[in-house]
Amino acid sequence: LCCCEYVDRRGERNHLAACCCDCEELDEGCDRWLTCRSLPPGALQRIADTIADRLRVPWFSGAVKINVSLVPPLVLLPVFLHVAALHFLLGLIILTSLPAVVLWYYYLTHRRKERTLFFLSLGLFSLGYMYYVFLQEVVPRGHVQYSQVVALTCGLILMLAALSRAKKDPGYLPIPAGNQKPSHQGLPNKSVRGSSSGLHGITTSGAASSRAVNGEAKGYSRMSADEPEGVKKDWCTKCQLVRPARAGHCRLCGRCVRRLDHHCVWINSCVGEQNHQAFILALSFFMLTSVYGIMLTLHTICRGRTPFVALFYCPGAYSDYSSALSFTCVWYCAIVTAGMGYILLIQLLNISYNVTEREARLALRDNTGHRLLGGLVIDTGQYNRGFLCNWGHFLSMGSSPPQRSAEDIV
């Protein structure tokens, strides 16, 4: 393949110059639209798949496909911020509508159980663009020292390093070779009962007839193990393996993860035993760097006022376009920082009570947990060993290879 050729989703060789040719789905849609006829079921999805397949850029070994979810943040974010800097009312409307649009897109993809790079690209491009505006509009004013720029840059680098670590293996359980059902020696052939909770507790043989814990998704079961004490093992029929305690199956990744906390759309990956510490570290570095950058910017464009007062009252912010753009970016950063701060707060509270987000959600659904601190945390009471022990357990996670122990058997 040359740099402009590619193999399309039908397995045929195609060229970028022919991206607008022979699009039967789009032709049919236009014909029906012109003749006022309704589209057949699935027509819009086929048109979207065709456009996504043909949206490519030249590359050395053939044209590579561009993920459609990467385009909106790269194009719309700078446009919206520059438009918002034109007038105070425009900024108010745009900065109010942006979180609503992001939340709407999140619930749309979450309901469809789709993976998307939109949130990861939005976060990374927001960081890069805010840093560019800071260097281009704020630093030349002469009120920011060289050491402060270095400190902000180091915080950004540390945050990206932690994010890179958080993007790695969260603790996926190995898939059996050949993706075949392993032999269940020691697991008697008994009736399968629906479960996928991952909330584990030791149950005796006398409680074998009790109800199974409700799960997040179908396809999981607890099968009785041939153990002397009659304990049970958590069996995942999706991955065809026995899961250790607190592990769970992610419907988006299609894998079982050790000590699954949640699937984070901002890193487009699961948060589990191996990357939970890096995830908390990335959030912490982001909060420190963002707050520091906001303070430096407000100190520059709103001289003589404290950052908190300047955030709500800065008379000279719209005196020139450079100050207006900087002030708009400050408010955008403040909105994002507030959202990330809430996520970090919930994570720290969950760690303090040794409960994962997944366990808290299941306990809340099954009404088996206790609401604490105004409902900010759900304590299941199952793994809580006190504040210091809980944090010690969290800080020691992933430091040694996982070993099977009595706690792994359910």
XYZ file of N, CA, C and O in Angstrom, residues 200-349:
600
model
N -17.435 -10.382 47.996
C -17.118 -11.734 48.404
C -17.249 -11.888 49.906
O -16.841 -11.026 50.665
N -17.742 -13.014 50.325
C -17.788 -13.329 51.732
C -17.724 -14.823 51.892
O -18.197 -15.575 51.040
N -17.155 -15.308 52.963
C -17.032 -16.741 53.186
C -18.376 -17.266 53.640
O -18.935 -16.802 54.624
N -18.896 -18.246 52.916
C -20.201 -18.824 53.234
C -20.039 -20.303 53.510
O -19.323 -21.002 52.795
N -20.707 -20.797 54.496
C -20.620 -22.209 54.845
C -21.557 -23.023 53.998
O -22.405 -22.501 53.284
N -21.411 -24.347 54.080
C -22.246 -25.230 53.270
C -23.699 -25.143 53.688
O -24.591 -25.414 52.897
N -23.962 -24.766 54.940
C -25.342 -24.648 55.373
C -26.055 -23.498 54.737
O -27.282 -23.448 54.728
N -25.269 -22.532 54.181
C -25.872 -21.373 53.528
C -25.840 -21.510 52.022
O -26.000 -20.546 51.297
N -25.617 -22.717 51.523
C -25.511 -22.912 50.080
C -26.813 -22.648 49.374
O -26.826 -22.350 48.184
N -27.913 -22.745 50.055
C -29.202 -22.528 49.423
C -29.658 -21.085 49.496
O -30.751 -20.760 49.045
N -28.855 -20.195 50.094
C -29.221 -18.779 50.167
C -29.117 -18.153 48.801
O -28.440 -18.671 47.916
N -29.741 -16.986 48.648
C -29.774 -16.353 47.319
C -28.392 -15.853 46.927
O -27.607 -15.435 47.761
N -28.101 -15.886 45.624
C -26.842 -15.339 45.126
C -26.914 -13.832 45.115
O -27.969 -13.248 44.977
N -25.762 -13.203 45.248
C -25.728 -11.744 45.243
C -25.969 -11.249 43.834
O -25.405 -11.771 42.877
N -26.816 -10.237 43.698
C -27.115 -9.709 42.378
C -25.876 -9.090 41.773
O -25.048 -8.535 42.458
N -25.757 -9.141 40.424
C -24.556 -8.652 39.764
C -24.823 -7.530 38.830
O -25.940 -7.123 38.591
N -23.705 -7.020 38.262
C -23.801 -5.883 37.349
C -24.255 -6.317 35.968
O -24.888 -5.574 35.258
N -23.851 -7.482 35.553
C -24.167 -7.922 34.204
C -24.483 -9.398 34.242
O -24.158 -10.122 35.187
N -25.134 -9.865 33.182
C -25.486 -11.270 33.104
C -24.267 -12.075 32.675
O -23.348 -11.574 32.073
N -24.309 -13.366 32.951
C -23.255 -14.232 32.480
C -22.275 -14.638 33.545
O -21.230 -15.186 33.237
N -22.522 -14.388 34.792
C -21.631 -14.775 35.858
C -22.367 -15.724 36.792
O -23.566 -15.653 36.951
N -21.629 -16.558 37.471
C -22.261 -17.497 38.380
C -21.307 -17.859 39.486
O -20.095 -17.832 39.315
N -21.871 -18.201 40.611
C -21.073 -18.729 41.719
C -21.284 -20.238 41.729
O -22.399 -20.707 41.886
N -20.193 -20.965 41.587
C -20.276 -22.412 41.533
C -19.616 -22.971 42.776
O -18.536 -22.532 43.175
N -20.236 -23.912 43.378
C -19.713 -24.483 44.612
C -18.404 -25.205 44.345
O -18.274 -25.982 43.400
N -17.426 -24.937 45.171
C -16.132 -25.595 45.046
C -16.082 -26.801 45.978
O -16.706 -26.827 47.024
N -15.314 -27.774 45.580
C -15.174 -28.981 46.395
C -14.140 -28.708 47.484
O -13.035 -29.236 47.474
N -14.507 -27.822 48.383
C -13.624 -27.427 49.462
C -14.116 -28.065 50.757
O -15.304 -28.290 50.946
N -13.179 -28.341 51.679
C -13.593 -28.957 52.942
C -14.608 -28.127 53.704
O -15.491 -28.663 54.344
N -14.477 -26.808 53.661
C -15.372 -25.959 54.427
C -16.571 -25.500 53.620
O -17.358 -24.692 54.085
N -16.699 -25.984 52.410
C -17.871 -25.657 51.616
C -17.901 -24.225 51.121
O -18.986 -23.690 50.890
N -16.732 -23.592 50.955
C -16.723 -22.224 50.465
C -16.966 -22.229 48.970
O -16.923 -23.253 48.309
N -17.225 -21.058 48.424
C -17.563 -20.943 47.009
C -16.544 -20.120 46.273
O -15.915 -19.236 46.838
N -16.390 -20.388 44.996
C -15.507 -19.622 44.142
C -16.350 -18.790 43.176
O -17.416 -19.218 42.764
N -15.845 -17.637 42.827
C -16.552 -16.743 41.928
C -16.153 -17.078 40.498
O -14.991 -16.880 40.115
N -17.073 -17.544 39.709
C -16.794 -18.017 38.351
C -17.355 -17.037 37.342
O -18.515 -16.655 37.410
N -16.529 -16.620 36.398
C -16.941 -15.715 35.334
C -17.087 -16.515 34.052
O -16.087 -17.029 33.523
N -18.298 -16.632 33.554
C -18.530 -17.387 32.327
C -18.123 -16.613 31.082
O -18.031 -17.196 30.011
N -17.903 -15.293 31.217
C -17.435 -14.509 30.080
C -15.966 -14.788 29.787
O -15.581 -15.020 28.647
N -15.148 -14.735 30.844
C -13.706 -14.951 30.693
C -13.307 -16.395 30.926
O -12.139 -16.756 30.714
N -14.248 -17.218 31.392
C -13.986 -18.633 31.638
C -12.862 -18.837 32.646
O -11.871 -19.521 32.379
N -13.003 -18.224 33.801
C -11.992 -18.373 34.842
C -12.624 -18.141 36.212
O -13.720 -17.597 36.324
N -11.896 -18.578 37.238
C -12.309 -18.365 38.615
C -11.684 -17.067 39.095
O -10.463 -16.879 39.023
N -12.513 -16.164 39.588
C -12.033 -14.847 39.994
C -11.691 -14.826 41.477
O -12.418 -15.393 42.293
N -10.594 -14.154 41.837
C -10.275 -13.995 43.269
C -11.208 -12.986 43.914
O -12.023 -12.345 43.252
N -11.054 -12.831 45.210
C -11.908 -11.912 45.953
C -11.762 -10.500 45.430
O -10.676 -10.055 45.082
N -12.883 -9.785 45.341
C -12.971 -8.374 44.963
C -12.692 -8.124 43.483
O -12.692 -6.975 43.049
N -12.426 -9.171 42.716
C -12.247 -8.994 41.272
C -13.613 -8.835 40.617
O -14.638 -9.251 41.167
N -13.641 -8.230 39.447
C -14.892 -8.023 38.733
C -14.674 -7.992 37.242
O -13.555 -7.803 36.758
N -15.746 -8.171 36.512
C -15.694 -8.168 35.049
C -16.131 -6.807 34.534
O -17.192 -6.297 34.904
N -15.298 -6.196 33.688
C -15.636 -4.911 33.074
C -16.330 -5.171 31.744
O -15.758 -5.815 30.854
N -17.528 -4.656 31.611
C -18.294 -4.878 30.386
C -17.726 -4.107 29.210
O -17.923 -4.492 28.057
N -17.025 -3.000 29.468
C -16.465 -2.203 28.382
C -15.162 -2.800 27.866
O -14.924 -2.851 26.662
N -14.293 -3.245 28.793
C -13.019 -3.844 28.391
C -13.163 -5.315 28.031
O -12.320 -5.868 27.322
N -14.201 -5.962 28.551
C -14.386 -7.381 28.279
C -13.401 -8.265 29.003
O -13.131 -9.385 28.557
N -12.858 -7.794 30.132
C -11.869 -8.555 30.896
C -12.212 -8.496 32.383
O -12.869 -7.563 32.838
N -11.724 -9.473 33.126
C -11.833 -9.459 34.575
C -10.606 -8.784 35.159
O -9.477 -9.018 34.692
N -10.804 -7.948 36.163
C -9.733 -7.134 36.745
C -9.668 -7.395 38.241
O -10.704 -7.453 38.919
N -8.462 -7.553 38.750
C -8.271 -7.713 40.185
C -8.657 -6.434 40.921
O -8.248 -5.354 40.532
N -9.412 -6.587 41.980
C -9.874 -5.474 42.816
C -10.370 -4.324 41.929
O -9.916 -3.189 42.014
N -11.325 -4.641 41.082
C -11.869 -3.659 40.147
C -12.553 -2.531 40.910
O -13.455 -2.765 41.717
N -12.118 -1.303 40.650
C -12.762 -0.138 41.262
C -13.845 0.416 40.336
O -14.996 0.504 40.706
N -13.465 0.793 39.120
C -14.430 1.272 38.139
C -13.726 1.401 36.801
O -12.495 1.319 36.722
N -14.496 1.581 35.761
C -13.941 1.888 34.436
C -13.969 3.397 34.265
O -15.041 4.007 34.237
N -12.794 4.003 34.163
C -12.695 5.459 34.085
C -12.662 5.897 32.625
O -11.767 5.502 31.868
N -13.629 6.716 32.237
C -13.675 7.186 30.855
C -12.573 8.194 30.576
O -12.190 8.399 29.413
N -12.040 8.853 31.619
C -11.008 9.875 31.406
C -9.663 9.270 31.042
O -8.815 9.951 30.468
N -9.431 8.008 31.391
C -8.211 7.329 30.960
C -8.529 6.195 29.991
O -7.616 5.510 29.527
N -9.819 6.000 29.700
C -10.269 4.962 28.772
C -9.728 3.591 29.174
O -9.285 2.808 28.346
N -9.765 3.320 30.468
C -9.263 2.056 30.976
C -9.884 1.797 32.340
O -10.492 2.689 32.944
N -9.718 0.575 32.808
C -10.197 0.225 34.140
C -9.217 0.723 35.199
O -8.025 0.902 34.941
N -9.732 0.922 36.399
C -8.905 1.217 37.567
C -8.995 0.013 38.473
O -10.077 -0.323 38.976
N -7.862 -0.655 38.650
C -7.840 -1.873 39.431
C -6.644 -1.934 40.353
O -6.043 -0.913 40.715
N -6.284 -3.133 40.724
C -5.248 -3.340 41.733
C -3.893 -2.778 41.309
O -3.159 -2.227 42.134
N -3.550 -2.899 40.035
C -2.208 -2.535 39.598
C -2.039 -1.057 39.269
O -0.904 -0.567 39.249
N -3.111 -0.343 38.977
C -2.956 1.063 38.570
C -3.756 2.032 39.426
O -3.842 3.220 39.086
N -4.363 1.568 40.516
C -5.166 2.461 41.354
C -4.294 3.537 42.001
O -4.693 4.705 42.088
N -3.111 3.176 42.453
C -2.215 4.156 43.054
C -1.804 5.224 42.042
O -1.786 6.422 42.353
N -1.473 4.790 40.824
C -1.096 5.753 39.786
C -2.263 6.656 39.416
O -2.072 7.837 39.105
N -3.471 6.119 39.447
C -4.663 6.913 39.154
C -4.845 8.021 40.194
O -5.114 9.179 39.853
N -4.695 7.677 41.481
C -4.802 8.675 42.544
C -3.682 9.699 42.424
O -3.891 10.909 42.616
N -2.483 9.240 42.077
C -1.351 10.155 41.928
C -1.574 11.122 40.778
O -1.267 12.323 40.880
N -2.114 10.630 39.651
C -2.390 11.500 38.513
C -3.437 12.555 38.866
O -3.298 13.735 38.502
N -4.487 12.153 39.579
C -5.499 13.117 40.008
C -4.906 14.168 40.955
O -5.217 15.363 40.842
N -4.044 13.739 41.860
C -3.449 14.669 42.822
C -2.546 15.672 42.124
O -2.609 16.885 42.398
N -1.689 15.197 41.210
C -0.819 16.106 40.474
C -1.625 17.065 39.605
O -1.269 18.239 39.449
N -2.725 16.561 39.033
C -3.568 17.441 38.226
C -4.166 18.550 39.073
O -4.189 19.716 38.663
N -4.671 18.211 40.252
C -5.268 19.221 41.124
C -4.250 20.279 41.521
O -4.520 21.489 41.451
N -3.066 19.853 41.931
C -2.034 20.801 42.357
C -1.604 21.696 41.200
O -1.485 22.925 41.349
N -1.364 21.102 40.041
C -0.906 21.875 38.881
C -1.978 22.831 38.398
O -1.694 23.992 38.076
N -3.221 22.373 38.345
C -4.306 23.220 37.858
C -4.551 24.406 38.792
O -4.688 25.549 38.337
N -4.622 24.132 40.082
C -4.851 25.228 41.039
C -3.705 26.223 40.997
O -3.923 27.447 41.042
N -2.479 25.737 40.877
C -1.320 26.639 40.809
C -1.360 27.486 39.538
O -1.089 28.696 39.576
N -1.724 26.874 38.404
C -1.823 27.642 37.161
C -2.929 28.683 37.211
O -2.774 29.794 36.697
N -4.062 28.339 37.826
C -5.164 29.298 37.964
C -4.737 30.486 38.819
O -5.019 31.652 38.490
N -4.017 30.217 39.914
C -3.567 31.299 40.789
C -2.581 32.220 40.075
O -2.667 33.443 40.193
N -1.655 31.652 39.306
C -0.687 32.477 38.576
C -1.383 33.346 37.534
O -1.040 34.523 37.358
N -2.358 32.786 36.843
C -3.054 33.549 35.802
C -3.887 34.670 36.401
O -3.866 35.805 35.915
N -4.634 34.374 37.454
C -5.447 35.414 38.091
C -4.574 36.490 38.722
O -4.943 37.670 38.719
N -3.429 36.107 39.259
C -2.518 37.092 39.837
C -1.975 38.039 38.763
O -1.642 39.197 39.049
N -1.934 37.538 37.516
C -1.391 38.361 36.427
C -2.442 39.287 35.835
O -2.169 40.473 35.601
N -3.653 38.777 35.563
C -4.647 39.593 34.868
C -5.534 40.375 35.834
O -6.229 41.302 35.409
N -5.542 40.013 37.103
C -6.345 40.727 38.107
C -5.428 41.141 39.255
O -5.461 40.533 40.346
N -4.619 42.136 39.015
C -3.630 42.574 39.998
C -4.321 43.157 41.229
O -5.311 43.875 41.125
N -3.759 42.818 42.413
C -4.258 43.402 43.646
C -5.444 42.707 44.256
O -5.981 43.189 45.255
N -5.870 41.574 43.703
C -6.999 40.833 44.255
C -6.582 39.402 44.544
O -5.740 38.831 43.845
N -7.190 38.840 45.563
C -6.929 37.441 45.870
C -7.532 36.566 44.769
O -8.499 36.967 44.110
N -6.970 35.382 44.552
C -7.475 34.527 43.465
C -8.957 34.215 43.574
O -9.669 34.203 42.548
N -9.467 33.964 44.780
C -10.876 33.617 44.914
C -11.767 34.796 44.535
O -12.778 34.630 43.835
N -11.399 35.999 44.989
C -12.188 37.195 44.643
C -12.069 37.487 43.157
O -13.058 37.821 42.481
N -10.850 37.368 42.603
C -10.631 37.664 41.187
C -11.382 36.709 40.276
O -11.750 37.062 39.153
N -11.635 35.492 40.753
C -12.358 34.528 39.930
C -13.790 34.975 39.668
O -14.361 34.674 38.606
N -14.373 35.724 40.608
C -15.755 36.181 40.464
C -15.863 37.675 40.150
O -16.900 38.124 39.670
N -14.810 38.409 40.418
C -14.873 39.858 40.169
C -13.506 40.332 39.694
O -12.568 40.478 40.468
N -13.424 40.535 38.393
C -12.179 41.008 37.779
C -12.562 42.040 36.720
O -12.809 41.703 35.556
N -12.659 43.330 37.103
C -13.180 44.376 36.202
C -12.423 44.504 34.882
O -13.016 44.788 33.846
N -11.121 44.299 34.898
C -10.360 44.499 33.664
C -10.172 43.261 32.826
O -9.347 43.256 31.913
N -10.943 42.230 33.112
C -10.733 40.973 32.409
C -11.075 41.070 30.928
O -10.428 40.430 30.089
N -12.094 41.861 30.578
C -12.518 41.977 29.181
C -12.090 43.306 28.557
O -12.671 43.744 27.574
N -11.056 43.924 29.125
C -10.554 45.169 28.546
C -9.816 44.930 27.237
O -9.815 45.782 26.349
N -9.178 43.784 27.096
C -8.525 43.400 25.840
C -8.743 41.914 25.617
O -9.062 41.167 26.550
N -8.552 41.496 24.375
C -8.884 40.112 24.024
C -7.961 39.116 24.708
O -8.386 38.018 25.085
N -6.686 39.468 24.902
C -5.743 38.569 25.549
C -6.170 38.271 26.986
O -6.174 37.109 27.426
N -6.560 39.304 27.726
C -7.015 39.097 29.097
C -8.327 38.315 29.128
O -8.534 37.460 30.000
N -9.218 38.601 28.171
C -10.494 37.896 28.131
C -10.294 36.410 27.855
O -10.943 35.556 28.479
N -9.379 36.075 26.940
C -9.113 34.675 26.639
C -8.501 33.973 27.853
O -8.876 32.844 28.181
N -7.575 34.633 28.536
C -6.953 34.046 29.726
C -7.989 33.835 30.825
O -7.998 32.789 31.494
N -8.871 34.825 31.014
C -9.888 34.712 32.050
C -10.888 33.601 31.724
O -11.338 32.864 32.615
N -11.241 33.448 30.453
C -12.137 32.374 30.030
C -11.504 31.006 30.268
O -12.169 30.074 30.744
N -10.218 30.895 29.953
C -9.516 29.625 30.186
C -9.417 29.318 31.681
O -9.456 28.152 32.079
N -9.282 30.358 32.504
C -9.256 30.153 33.951
C -10.577 29.551 34.422
O -10.599 28.616 35.231
N -11.682 30.084 33.937
C -12.979 29.552 34.344
C -13.182 28.136 33.820
O -13.766 27.293 34.504
N -12.713 27.861 32.618
C -12.791 26.495 32.091
C -11.983 25.539 32.959
O -12.452 24.443 33.306
N -10.772 25.955 33.342
C -9.943 25.129 34.223
C -10.605 24.941 35.587
O -10.525 23.859 36.176
N -11.253 26.000 36.086
C -11.902 25.908 37.390
C -13.047 24.900 37.361
O -13.234 24.130 38.320
N -13.808 24.872 36.271
C -14.916 23.916 36.158
C -14.389 22.486 36.104
O -14.888 21.587 36.801
N -13.349 22.266 35.278
C -12.769 20.925 35.172
C -12.139 20.503 36.500
O -12.275 19.365 36.944
N -11.438 21.441 37.146
C -10.787 21.127 38.423
C -11.804 20.777 39.494
O -11.575 19.874 40.316
N -12.939 21.461 39.503
C -13.985 21.144 40.479
C -14.509 19.725 40.271
O -14.721 18.972 41.240
N -14.714 19.336 39.009
C -15.177 17.971 38.735
C -14.154 16.925 39.127
O -14.487 15.906 39.757
N -12.887 17.170 38.783
C -11.842 16.217 39.149
C -11.617 16.199 40.659
O -11.288 15.154 41.237
N -11.792 17.337 41.312
C -11.659 17.375 42.759
C -12.709 16.529 43.447
O -12.428 15.870 44.463
N -13.924 16.536 42.914
C -14.987 15.697 43.484
C -14.645 14.219 43.312
O -14.836 13.413 44.245
N -14.131 13.846 42.130
C -13.738 12.452 41.905
C -12.631 12.055 42.872
O -12.658 10.957 43.463
N -11.636 12.928 43.056
C -10.530 12.627 43.964
C -11.036 12.494 45.405
O -10.592 11.606 46.150
N -11.961 13.353 45.815
C -12.508 13.276 47.166
C -13.206 11.945 47.407
O -13.000 11.299 48.454
N -14.030 11.511 46.455
C -14.727 10.232 46.599
C -13.728 9.084 46.670
O -13.875 8.146 47.473
N -12.683 9.150 45.845
C -11.679 8.101 45.853
C -10.950 8.029 47.190
O -10.738 6.943 47.739
N -10.576 9.166 47.740
C -9.870 9.183 49.022
C -10.759 8.658 50.146
O -10.283 7.931 51.038
N -12.042 9.009 50.136
C -12.960 8.506 51.154
C -13.156 6.993 51.019
O -13.195 6.270 52.023
